[in-house]
Backbone as JSON, one array per atom type, in Angstrom:
{
  "sequence": "MQAVILAAGKGKRLLPLTEDLPKGMLPINGKPMLQIIIEQLKAVKITDITIIVNYCQEKIIDYFKDGAQFGVKIRYAYQKEMNGTADAVLQAEPCVNSNQFLCIACDSLFEKGLLERILKHNTGVITCKAVKDHKRYGILKTQGSQVLEIVEKPELPPSNLANFSVYLFPKEIFAACKLVKPSLRGELEINDAIKTLINQETKFTYEVSSHIMDIGTFEQLSEAEEVARELGL",
  "N": [[7.6, 17.16, -5.09], [6.16, 13.75, -4.92], [6.16, 10.17, -4.65], [5.14, 7.11, -5.09], [4.99, 3.38, -4.42], [4.21, 0.57, -5.68], [3.57, -2.64, -3.41], [2.26, -4.71, -2.53], [1.68, -7.08, -3.45], [1.9, -10.7, -3.87], [3.28, -11.92, -6.58], [2.72, -14.39, -7.79], [3.07, -15.92, -9.85], [5.83, -16.6, -10.09], [6.19, -17.99, -8.35], [8.86, -20.84, -6.83], [9.99, -18.87, -6.17], [8.97, -16.16, -4.66], [8.08, -17.49, -2.44], [8.91, -16.6, -0.09], [9.06, -14.37, -0.26], [8.5, -10.97, -1.1], [7.42, -9.93, -3.93], [8.59, -7.43, -4.77], [10.98, -7.51, -3.9], [12.57, -9.32, -5.45], [15.67, -10.2, -6.56], [17.17, -8.14, -8.84], [19.99, -9.26, -10.84], [21.45, -9.18, -8.68], [20.33, -6.96, -6.82], [17.22, -5.85, -4.98], [14.3, -5.14, -6.95], [12.57, -2.95, -6.08], [14.84, -1.27, -5.22], [16.15, -0.75, -7.29], [14.4, 1.03, -8.47], [13.87, 3.5, -6.06], [16.69, 3.92, -6.17], [16.55, 5.34, -8.61], [14.38, 7.49, -8.44], [15.76, 8.63, -6.31], [17.63, 9.87, -8.2], [16.09, 11.68, -9.42], [15.87, 13.58, -8.15], [13.19, 12.8, -6.2], [12.42, 12.44, -2.98], [10.59, 11.46, -1.37], [8.86, 8.94, -0.59], [6.24, 6.88, -0.61], [5.57, 3.44, 0.36], [3.4, 1.3, -0.52], [2.43, -1.97, 0.93], [1.52, -5.75, 1.79], [2.25, -8.39, 1.02], [4.49, -10.16, 3.11], [5.62, -8.18, 4.32], [7.44, -7.51, 5.95], [10.3, -8.4, 5.69], [10.41, -5.71, 3.58], [10.15, -4.07, 4.54], [12.07, -4.28, 6.46], [14.49, -4.32, 5.33], [14.75, -2.07, 3.85], [14.12, 0.16, 5.92], [14.1, 3.31, 7.15], [14.53, 4.42, 4.83], [16.61, 5.92, 4.88], [19.14, 5.08, 4.32], [19.49, 4.94, 1.81], [19.44, 7.32, 0.71], [16.39, 8.35, 0.89], [13.22, 9.23, 1.85], [11.23, 6.9, 3.58], [8.11, 5.86, 3.44], [5.65, 3.8, 4.97], [2.56, 1.96, 3.76], [-0.32, 0.17, 4.32], [-1.62, -2.11, 2.33], [-4.6, -3.73, 3.58], [-6.89, -5.25, 2.11], [-6.42, -7.96, -0.69], [-6.85, -6.21, -3.22], [-6.88, -5.37, -5.7], [-5.42, -2.71, -7.74], [-6.36, -0.03, -7.88], [-7.54, -0.19, -5.1], [-4.7, -0.07, -3.74], [-3.5, 2.4, -4.9], [-5.36, 4.14, -3.62], [-4.4, 3.46, -0.43], [-2.25, 5.48, -0.16], [-3.47, 7.88, 0.11], [-2.99, 9.34, 2.73], [-0.84, 9.91, 2.99], [0.34, 11.41, 1.1], [0.91, 14.63, -0.15], [1.36, 16.57, -2.35], [0.02, 18.16, -4.77], [0.2, 16.86, -7.35], [1.86, 13.2, -8.15], [4.04, 10.5, -8.58], [3.24, 7.06, -9.54], [4.12, 4.21, -9.24], [4.66, 0.69, -10.11], [5.86, -1.97, -8.27], [7.69, -3.76, -10.06], [8.02, -2.9, -12.28], [10.28, -2.01, -14.9], [12.45, 0.21, -16.06], [14.12, 2.64, -18.24], [16.96, 4.63, -17.48], [16.15, 7.56, -18.17], [13.35, 7.68, -18.02], [11.83, 8.71, -16.14], [12.23, 11.47, -15.5], [11.69, 12.72, -17.9], [8.9, 12.19, -18.19], [8.28, 13.94, -15.93], [8.01, 16.22, -16.72], [5.61, 16.92, -17.68], [2.83, 18.75, -17.39], [0.41, 17.48, -17.17], [-1.86, 14.56, -16.34], [0.09, 11.41, -16.52], [0.67, 8.72, -18.64], [2.59, 6.03, -19.02], [3.87, 4.52, -21.64], [4.57, 1.46, -24.19], [4.98, 0.71, -27.49], [3.95, -2.01, -28.98], [3.06, -5.32, -30.22], [1.69, -7.46, -29.47], [-1.65, -7.2, -29.04], [-3.88, -8.1, -27.43], [-2.44, -8.8, -24.77], [-2.75, -6.89, -23.47], [-3.7, -3.4, -21.67], [-4.39, -0.84, -24.06], [-3.58, 1.99, -25.28], [-6.23, 4.86, -26.41], [-5.57, 7.3, -28.18], [-5.79, 10.97, -29.0], [-4.32, 12.97, -30.68], [-1.37, 14.46, -28.31], [-3.22, 13.41, -26.37], [-4.42, 11.33, -23.87], [-7.58, 9.47, -24.36], [-8.73, 6.79, -23.82], [-8.5, 3.99, -22.11], [-8.36, 0.82, -23.39], [-8.77, -2.44, -22.77], [-7.41, -5.64, -23.42], [-7.88, -5.18, -26.28], [-10.06, -6.43, -28.97], [-9.65, -5.1, -31.61], [-7.3, -3.0, -31.77], [-7.09, 0.41, -30.78], [-4.86, 1.42, -31.05], [-0.95, 1.03, -31.44], [-0.2, 1.43, -28.63], [0.7, 0.0, -25.3], [-0.3, -0.02, -22.21], [1.78, 0.77, -19.62], [2.67, 0.68, -15.86], [3.5, 3.05, -14.95], [3.1, 6.11, -13.83], [2.02, 9.5, -13.58], [0.08, 11.13, -11.39], [-2.74, 12.82, -10.83], [-3.89, 14.66, -7.87], [-6.57, 13.93, -7.5], [-6.87, 11.53, -7.89], [-7.21, 9.75, -6.04], [-9.83, 10.32, -5.27], [-11.21, 9.53, -7.44], [-10.52, 6.75, -7.52], [-11.87, 5.69, -5.01], [-14.41, 5.58, -6.36], [-14.38, 3.39, -7.71], [-15.91, 0.46, -8.66], [-15.88, -3.13, -8.63], [-14.21, -5.24, -10.99], [-14.38, -7.61, -13.86], [-12.96, -9.74, -12.93], [-13.22, -9.37, -10.54], [-11.24, -7.18, -9.35], [-10.48, -3.98, -7.82], [-10.05, -1.93, -10.42], [-7.51, 0.53, -11.54], [-7.14, 1.27, -13.77], [-10.03, 2.22, -14.11], [-9.94, 4.22, -12.32], [-8.5, 6.09, -13.66], [-10.52, 6.12, -15.83], [-12.43, 7.2, -15.16], [-11.51, 9.75, -13.76], [-10.48, 11.03, -16.99], [-13.48, 11.0, -17.98], [-14.13, 13.03, -16.3], [-12.89, 15.37, -17.16], [-10.27, 15.59, -16.49], [-6.63, 15.81, -18.24], [-5.09, 13.76, -19.59], [-1.72, 12.61, -20.99], [0.86, 11.01, -22.61], [3.49, 8.76, -22.06], [5.98, 7.72, -24.0], [8.11, 4.6, -23.84], [10.5, 2.73, -24.9], [11.92, 0.79, -23.65], [10.58, -0.24, -21.15], [9.54, -2.62, -19.15], [7.24, -5.37, -17.68], [7.89, -7.46, -14.8], [6.79, -10.73, -14.48], [6.73, -12.89, -14.52], [8.59, -16.03, -14.74], [10.48, -15.68, -17.15], [10.36, -13.16, -17.94], [11.57, -12.24, -15.9], [14.2, -12.94, -15.91], [14.82, -12.18, -18.62], [14.92, -9.39, -17.64], [16.94, -8.97, -16.29], [19.1, -8.87, -18.44], [18.04, -7.18, -19.64], [19.01, -4.61, -17.78], [21.24, -5.19, -17.56], [21.9, -3.83, -20.1], [21.02, -1.56, -19.65], [22.4, -0.11, -17.61], [21.72, -0.29, -14.92]],
  "CA": [[6.72, 15.82, -5.87], [6.07, 12.48, -4.04], [5.97, 9.13, -5.22], [4.06, 5.9, -4.17], [5.38, 2.7, -5.54], [2.9, -0.7, -5.13], [4.92, -3.23, -3.65], [2.06, -5.19, -2.31], [1.52, -8.51, -4.46], [2.82, -11.8, -3.92], [4.0, -12.73, -7.49], [2.1, -15.75, -7.72], [3.43, -16.84, -10.99], [7.23, -16.44, -9.83], [6.71, -19.13, -6.86], [8.75, -20.66, -5.46], [11.06, -17.49, -5.67], [8.31, -15.58, -4.16], [6.74, -18.06, -1.51], [8.93, -16.19, 1.69], [9.97, -13.13, -0.45], [7.55, -10.24, -1.65], [7.71, -9.92, -5.59], [9.59, -6.22, -5.5], [12.76, -7.7, -3.04], [13.76, -10.52, -5.93], [16.98, -9.28, -6.92], [17.77, -8.24, -10.85], [21.58, -8.9, -10.97], [21.88, -8.63, -6.99], [19.66, -5.9, -6.58], [16.28, -5.56, -5.48], [13.39, -4.29, -7.87], [11.98, -1.97, -5.12], [15.97, -0.48, -4.94], [16.24, -0.04, -8.29], [13.13, 2.28, -8.93], [14.25, 4.16, -5.71], [17.89, 4.7, -6.92], [16.12, 6.43, -10.3], [13.74, 8.51, -7.65], [16.08, 9.85, -6.25], [18.28, 10.41, -9.15], [15.23, 13.06, -10.26], [15.48, 14.26, -6.75], [12.13, 12.5, -5.86], [12.68, 11.3, -1.86], [9.86, 11.75, -0.33], [8.64, 8.09, -1.09], [5.65, 5.8, 0.15], [5.38, 2.12, -0.37], [1.75, -0.06, -0.24], [2.96, -3.46, 1.17], [1.21, -6.38, 2.4], [2.79, -10.13, 1.78], [5.83, -10.34, 4.06], [6.05, -6.57, 4.28], [8.78, -7.13, 6.97], [11.37, -8.41, 4.37], [10.68, -5.05, 2.69], [10.3, -3.18, 5.49], [13.64, -4.8, 7.31], [15.84, -3.88, 4.07], [14.92, -0.41, 3.36], [13.63, 1.08, 6.97], [12.98, 4.53, 6.63], [15.29, 5.21, 3.73], [17.96, 6.8, 5.52], [20.94, 5.03, 4.28], [19.01, 5.11, 0.65], [19.42, 8.67, 0.7], [15.9, 9.12, 0.95], [12.91, 9.22, 3.35], [10.18, 6.2, 3.0], [6.96, 5.71, 4.81], [4.95, 2.34, 4.46], [1.16, 2.04, 3.76], [-0.59, -1.4, 4.16], [-3.41, -2.49, 2.05], [-5.54, -4.74, 4.15], [-7.26, -6.55, 1.29], [-5.59, -7.48, -1.52], [-8.37, -6.19, -4.35], [-6.9, -4.83, -6.91], [-4.42, -1.92, -7.96], [-7.25, 1.35, -7.32], [-7.12, 0.08, -3.69], [-3.67, -0.08, -3.54], [-3.16, 3.59, -4.93], [-5.82, 4.87, -2.36], [-3.75, 3.61, 0.93], [-1.03, 5.97, 0.0], [-4.09, 9.24, 0.03], [-3.06, 10.04, 3.87], [0.8, 10.19, 3.09], [0.55, 12.5, -0.13], [0.66, 15.8, 0.21], [1.33, 17.4, -3.21], [-0.9, 18.05, -6.32], [0.87, 15.36, -8.16], [2.68, 12.05, -7.49], [4.89, 9.52, -9.29], [2.97, 6.16, -8.75], [5.09, 3.2, -9.95], [4.03, -0.77, -9.82], [7.43, -2.3, -7.86], [8.11, -4.95, -10.81], [8.71, -1.98, -13.37], [11.79, -1.67, -15.28], [12.45, 1.38, -17.15], [15.35, 3.29, -18.48], [17.13, 6.12, -16.62], [15.25, 9.16, -18.57], [11.9, 7.92, -18.47], [11.12, 9.7, -14.9], [12.65, 12.91, -16.16], [10.46, 13.49, -19.08], [7.61, 12.47, -17.11], [8.08, 14.99, -14.5], [8.11, 17.4, -17.73], [4.33, 17.53, -18.35], [2.06, 19.38, -16.41], [-0.65, 16.86, -16.69], [-1.46, 13.02, -15.58], [1.03, 10.68, -17.2], [0.32, 7.54, -18.8], [3.5, 5.29, -19.93], [3.55, 3.13, -22.23], [5.62, 1.15, -25.19], [4.64, 0.03, -28.86], [3.54, -3.86, -28.95], [2.61, -6.26, -31.58], [0.59, -8.56, -29.18], [-2.5, -5.94, -28.21], [-4.62, -9.08, -26.77], [-2.36, -9.08, -23.64], [-2.44, -5.39, -23.02], [-4.73, -2.55, -22.21], [-4.2, -0.49, -25.1], [-4.11, 3.58, -25.56], [-6.51, 5.44, -27.5], [-5.41, 8.69, -28.28], [-6.37, 11.87, -30.02], [-2.96, 13.96, -30.45], [-0.85, 13.74, -27.49], [-4.09, 13.18, -25.28], [-5.08, 9.87, -23.92], [-8.89, 8.99, -24.45], [-9.53, 5.87, -23.21], [-7.53, 2.65, -21.86], [-8.89, -0.06, -24.04], [-8.73, -3.72, -22.41], [-7.01, -6.33, -24.47], [-8.77, -5.29, -27.56], [-9.8, -7.4, -30.62], [-9.49, -4.31, -32.42], [-6.34, -2.18, -31.16], [-7.08, 1.88, -31.01], [-2.99, 1.96, -31.6], [-0.16, -0.19, -30.65], [0.7, 1.94, -27.46], [0.18, -0.45, -24.67], [-0.19, 0.79, -20.9], [2.75, 0.08, -18.34], [2.63, 0.86, -14.65], [4.26, 4.2, -14.39], [2.31, 7.09, -14.1], [2.01, 10.91, -13.19], [-1.38, 11.44, -10.85], [-3.08, 14.42, -9.7], [-4.26, 13.8, -6.24], [-8.05, 14.3, -7.63], [-6.91, 9.77, -8.06], [-7.72, 9.25, -4.75], [-11.13, 10.65, -5.09], [-11.78, 8.35, -8.26], [-10.33, 4.68, -6.79], [-12.98, 5.57, -4.38], [-15.77, 5.34, -7.03], [-14.12, 2.29, -8.75], [-16.64, -0.83, -8.76], [-14.85, -4.11, -9.23], [-14.03, -5.76, -12.51], [-15.34, -8.57, -14.13], [-12.21, -10.6, -12.49], [-13.45, -9.11, -8.88], [-10.28, -6.21, -8.62], [-10.54, -2.38, -8.22], [-8.95, -1.33, -11.3], [-6.92, 1.4, -11.76], [-7.71, 1.56, -15.14], [-11.26, 2.71, -13.96], [-10.1, 5.48, -12.08], [-7.92, 6.75, -15.01], [-11.2, 6.33, -16.75], [-13.49, 8.35, -14.31], [-10.88, 11.26, -14.47], [-10.83, 11.42, -18.03], [-14.45, 11.65, -18.26], [-14.66, 14.62, -15.78], [-12.19, 16.07, -18.43], [-8.98, 15.52, -16.35], [-6.34, 15.75, -18.85], [-3.84, 12.51, -19.48], [-1.14, 12.68, -21.53], [1.38, 9.6, -22.78], [5.12, 9.0, -22.49], [6.61, 6.71, -24.68], [9.01, 4.33, -23.45], [11.27, 1.6, -25.47], [12.91, -0.46, -22.68], [10.04, -0.73, -19.95], [8.95, -4.08, -19.56], [7.12, -5.86, -16.42], [8.52, -8.65, -14.25], [5.85, -11.69, -13.89], [6.93, -14.33, -15.0], [10.12, -15.97, -14.86], [11.32, -15.49, -18.24], [10.52, -11.9, -17.81], [12.92, -12.06, -14.77], [15.31, -13.88, -17.08], [14.77, -10.66, -19.75], [14.84, -7.84, -16.86], [18.64, -8.99, -15.99], [19.47, -8.66, -19.48], [17.87, -5.14, -19.7], [18.97, -3.92, -16.43], [22.83, -4.68, -17.79], [22.24, -2.85, -20.76], [20.77, 0.02, -19.47], [23.06, 0.12, -16.57], [20.3, -0.08, -13.6]],
  "C": [[7.53, 14.68, -5.01], [5.97, 11.15, -4.65], [6.02, 8.03, -4.42], [4.19, 4.68, -5.22], [4.23, 1.44, -4.39], [3.44, -1.96, -5.12], [3.76, -4.58, -2.62], [1.72, -6.59, -2.07], [2.54, -9.31, -3.75], [3.53, -12.11, -4.92], [3.74, -13.78, -7.36], [2.65, -17.01, -8.92], [5.26, -16.73, -10.84], [7.34, -17.28, -8.33], [7.47, -20.37, -7.76], [9.52, -19.4, -4.97], [10.13, -16.7, -5.08], [7.28, -16.36, -2.87], [7.61, -18.02, -0.12], [9.46, -14.68, 1.13], [9.14, -12.11, -1.23], [8.21, -10.25, -3.18], [9.12, -8.48, -5.6], [10.75, -6.37, -4.61], [13.52, -8.61, -4.04], [14.83, -9.35, -6.57], [17.13, -9.66, -8.59], [19.37, -7.59, -10.57], [21.76, -8.51, -9.68], [21.27, -7.67, -6.2], [18.6, -5.7, -6.44], [15.46, -4.7, -6.54], [13.17, -3.18, -7.11], [13.27, -1.07, -5.46], [16.06, 0.17, -6.33], [15.38, 1.33, -8.41], [13.63, 3.13, -7.66], [15.63, 4.56, -5.73], [17.38, 5.83, -7.81], [15.18, 7.27, -9.62], [14.21, 9.06, -7.2], [17.14, 10.42, -7.29], [17.56, 11.65, -9.75], [14.89, 14.05, -9.31], [14.02, 14.26, -5.93], [12.6, 11.64, -4.16], [12.28, 11.35, -1.42], [8.73, 10.15, -1.02], [7.58, 6.9, -0.29], [5.3, 4.31, -0.73], [4.39, 1.28, 0.38], [2.83, -1.37, -0.42], [1.83, -3.89, 1.79], [1.83, -7.54, 2.65], [4.05, -9.78, 1.97], [6.5, -9.01, 3.49], [7.26, -6.52, 5.18], [10.13, -7.28, 6.27], [11.78, -6.76, 3.53], [11.07, -4.11, 3.87], [11.97, -2.86, 6.31], [14.69, -3.73, 6.28], [15.8, -2.54, 3.76], [14.73, 0.42, 4.49], [12.75, 2.4, 6.65], [13.9, 5.18, 5.76], [16.22, 5.62, 4.29], [19.2, 6.61, 4.84], [20.69, 4.57, 2.36], [18.96, 6.57, 0.06], [17.58, 9.7, 0.58], [14.18, 9.12, 1.97], [11.56, 8.58, 2.72], [9.2, 5.97, 4.21], [6.26, 4.44, 4.41], [3.81, 2.72, 4.85], [0.62, 0.36, 3.57], [-1.76, -1.51, 3.79], [-3.44, -3.92, 2.53], [-5.77, -5.95, 3.19], [-6.33, -6.73, -0.21], [-6.61, -7.5, -2.63], [-8.32, -5.73, -5.39], [-5.98, -3.29, -6.66], [-4.95, -0.2, -6.98], [-7.19, 1.26, -5.95], [-5.77, 0.25, -3.36], [-3.32, 1.45, -3.23], [-3.9, 4.22, -3.46], [-4.79, 4.73, -0.87], [-2.73, 4.69, 0.96], [-2.12, 7.54, 0.13], [-3.04, 9.88, 1.25], [-1.56, 10.57, 3.61], [1.18, 11.08, 2.23], [0.03, 13.3, 0.28], [0.58, 16.85, -0.94], [0.35, 16.97, -4.56], [-0.76, 16.92, -7.06], [1.77, 14.47, -7.66], [2.99, 11.22, -8.42], [3.86, 7.91, -8.76], [3.29, 4.78, -9.53], [4.64, 1.56, -9.22], [5.45, -1.17, -9.32], [8.18, -3.64, -9.06], [8.22, -4.42, -12.24], [9.98, -1.92, -13.37], [11.71, -0.85, -16.3], [13.73, 1.78, -17.44], [15.32, 4.48, -17.43], [16.4, 7.39, -17.13], [14.22, 9.31, -18.3], [11.33, 8.96, -17.21], [11.21, 10.86, -15.34], [11.72, 13.6, -17.12], [9.34, 13.09, -18.99], [7.68, 13.29, -16.55], [7.95, 16.51, -15.67], [6.92, 18.33, -17.72], [3.48, 17.91, -16.9], [0.37, 18.65, -16.22], [-0.82, 15.21, -16.42], [-0.96, 12.74, -16.72], [0.64, 9.35, -17.63], [1.68, 6.66, -19.14], [3.18, 4.12, -20.2], [4.58, 2.29, -23.48], [4.76, 0.59, -26.31], [4.56, -1.6, -28.48], [3.09, -4.35, -30.11], [1.3, -6.74, -31.02], [-0.7, -7.65, -28.17], [-3.29, -6.55, -27.28], [-4.17, -8.97, -25.27], [-2.4, -7.69, -22.72], [-3.67, -4.48, -22.72], [-4.12, -1.62, -23.18], [-4.68, 0.77, -25.45], [-5.11, 3.45, -26.54], [-6.47, 6.51, -27.43], [-5.59, 9.63, -29.29], [-5.15, 13.0, -29.72], [-1.93, 13.38, -29.44], [-1.63, 13.79, -26.18], [-4.54, 11.92, -25.13], [-6.5, 9.83, -23.6], [-9.69, 8.27, -23.83], [-8.23, 4.75, -22.79], [-8.81, 1.59, -22.42], [-8.4, -1.52, -23.52], [-8.47, -5.15, -23.55], [-8.28, -6.58, -25.41], [-8.66, -6.22, -28.94], [-9.44, -6.48, -31.49], [-8.62, -3.27, -31.93], [-7.08, -0.79, -31.49], [-5.81, 2.47, -31.76], [-2.25, 0.96, -31.15], [0.68, 0.38, -29.39], [-0.07, 0.81, -26.43], [0.78, 0.26, -23.16], [0.61, -0.01, -19.81], [2.73, 1.01, -16.75], [3.2, 1.9, -13.89], [3.42, 5.32, -14.5], [2.49, 8.13, -13.24], [0.51, 10.94, -13.04], [-1.9, 12.47, -10.65], [-3.72, 13.98, -8.97], [-5.57, 13.73, -6.41], [-7.96, 12.15, -7.66], [-7.62, 9.87, -7.28], [-9.65, 9.22, -4.63], [-12.05, 9.55, -6.2], [-11.84, 6.78, -8.02], [-11.48, 4.72, -5.94], [-14.66, 5.0, -4.84], [-15.65, 4.14, -7.65], [-15.03, 0.98, -8.18], [-15.49, -1.92, -9.37], [-15.16, -4.74, -10.58], [-14.67, -6.98, -12.58], [-14.13, -9.52, -13.11], [-12.29, -10.06, -10.94], [-12.45, -7.91, -8.06], [-11.02, -5.11, -9.01], [-9.65, -2.15, -9.1], [-8.27, 0.19, -11.18], [-7.18, 2.31, -12.94], [-8.68, 2.45, -15.07], [-10.98, 4.01, -13.23], [-9.67, 6.3, -12.78], [-9.49, 7.27, -15.64], [-12.95, 7.47, -16.78], [-12.65, 9.5, -14.37], [-10.94, 11.48, -15.53], [-12.38, 12.02, -18.44], [-14.81, 12.53, -17.26], [-13.54, 15.69, -16.89], [-10.7, 16.52, -17.47], [-7.99, 15.37, -17.63], [-5.01, 14.75, -18.63], [-2.77, 12.59, -20.75], [0.05, 11.0, -21.95], [2.81, 9.63, -22.72], [5.67, 7.74, -23.08], [8.05, 6.03, -23.7], [9.83, 2.88, -24.48], [11.56, 0.41, -24.8], [11.44, -0.8, -21.67], [9.75, -2.0, -20.02], [8.19, -4.31, -17.46], [7.61, -7.11, -15.96], [7.27, -9.48, -13.57], [6.07, -12.64, -13.75], [8.7, -14.78, -14.97], [11.05, -16.13, -16.05], [11.49, -13.84, -18.35], [11.57, -11.78, -16.82], [14.21, -12.37, -15.31], [15.79, -12.33, -17.82], [15.01, -9.65, -18.99], [16.28, -8.06, -16.72], [19.45, -8.69, -17.3], [19.73, -6.97, -19.68], [18.53, -4.19, -18.95], [20.72, -3.87, -16.94], [22.93, -3.89, -18.89], [21.92, -1.59, -20.53], [21.22, 0.47, -18.2], [21.95, 0.43, -15.5], [21.12, -1.12, -12.53]]
}
């Protein structure tokens, strides 16, 4: 099993902290977000890691190097154009040779047991959390344990389960990413690649996390430090 971490973004909402530092290197209680994820991957014996980089990539590469000092093997793939998550995932294709791989956004914070639970599945997996404000998220439409669709910011939500950026993907996701067209905001969205696979009858299930959060604002960054202490990260 391999892992891909998406870390090319700038984190504009976290300026000026990200003026000369990529979002994934922002510290949570003194430890870079990326390091927290890498340590959790190592804990479930995933040591073959590809990090997708662009903005201030040298800060990431200089810190982690080849990963040896963290007990893992790290490769880097460069996302030339910052045009969406589907394109970011696609940059990892030359590095991934396993039938499935974990894909994690660098600003994701989650409990220690989540990855272990995800790896028990033999289908694609989408991590989710129950939310009240459904208009801020992509919401899962499910049938039993199966994900039928991710509905973006719906007026009438099909569930209260919001999509968060920790996935178990089949390798076929790369072919699906190549078919993605720009969304209304002009980006190549990974949710559209997932939709393509579901339409092709690739099964996706979901794993619920009560603690997962993404860190894109100052308020979330402050909350993440408290959550990380509670979770022992």
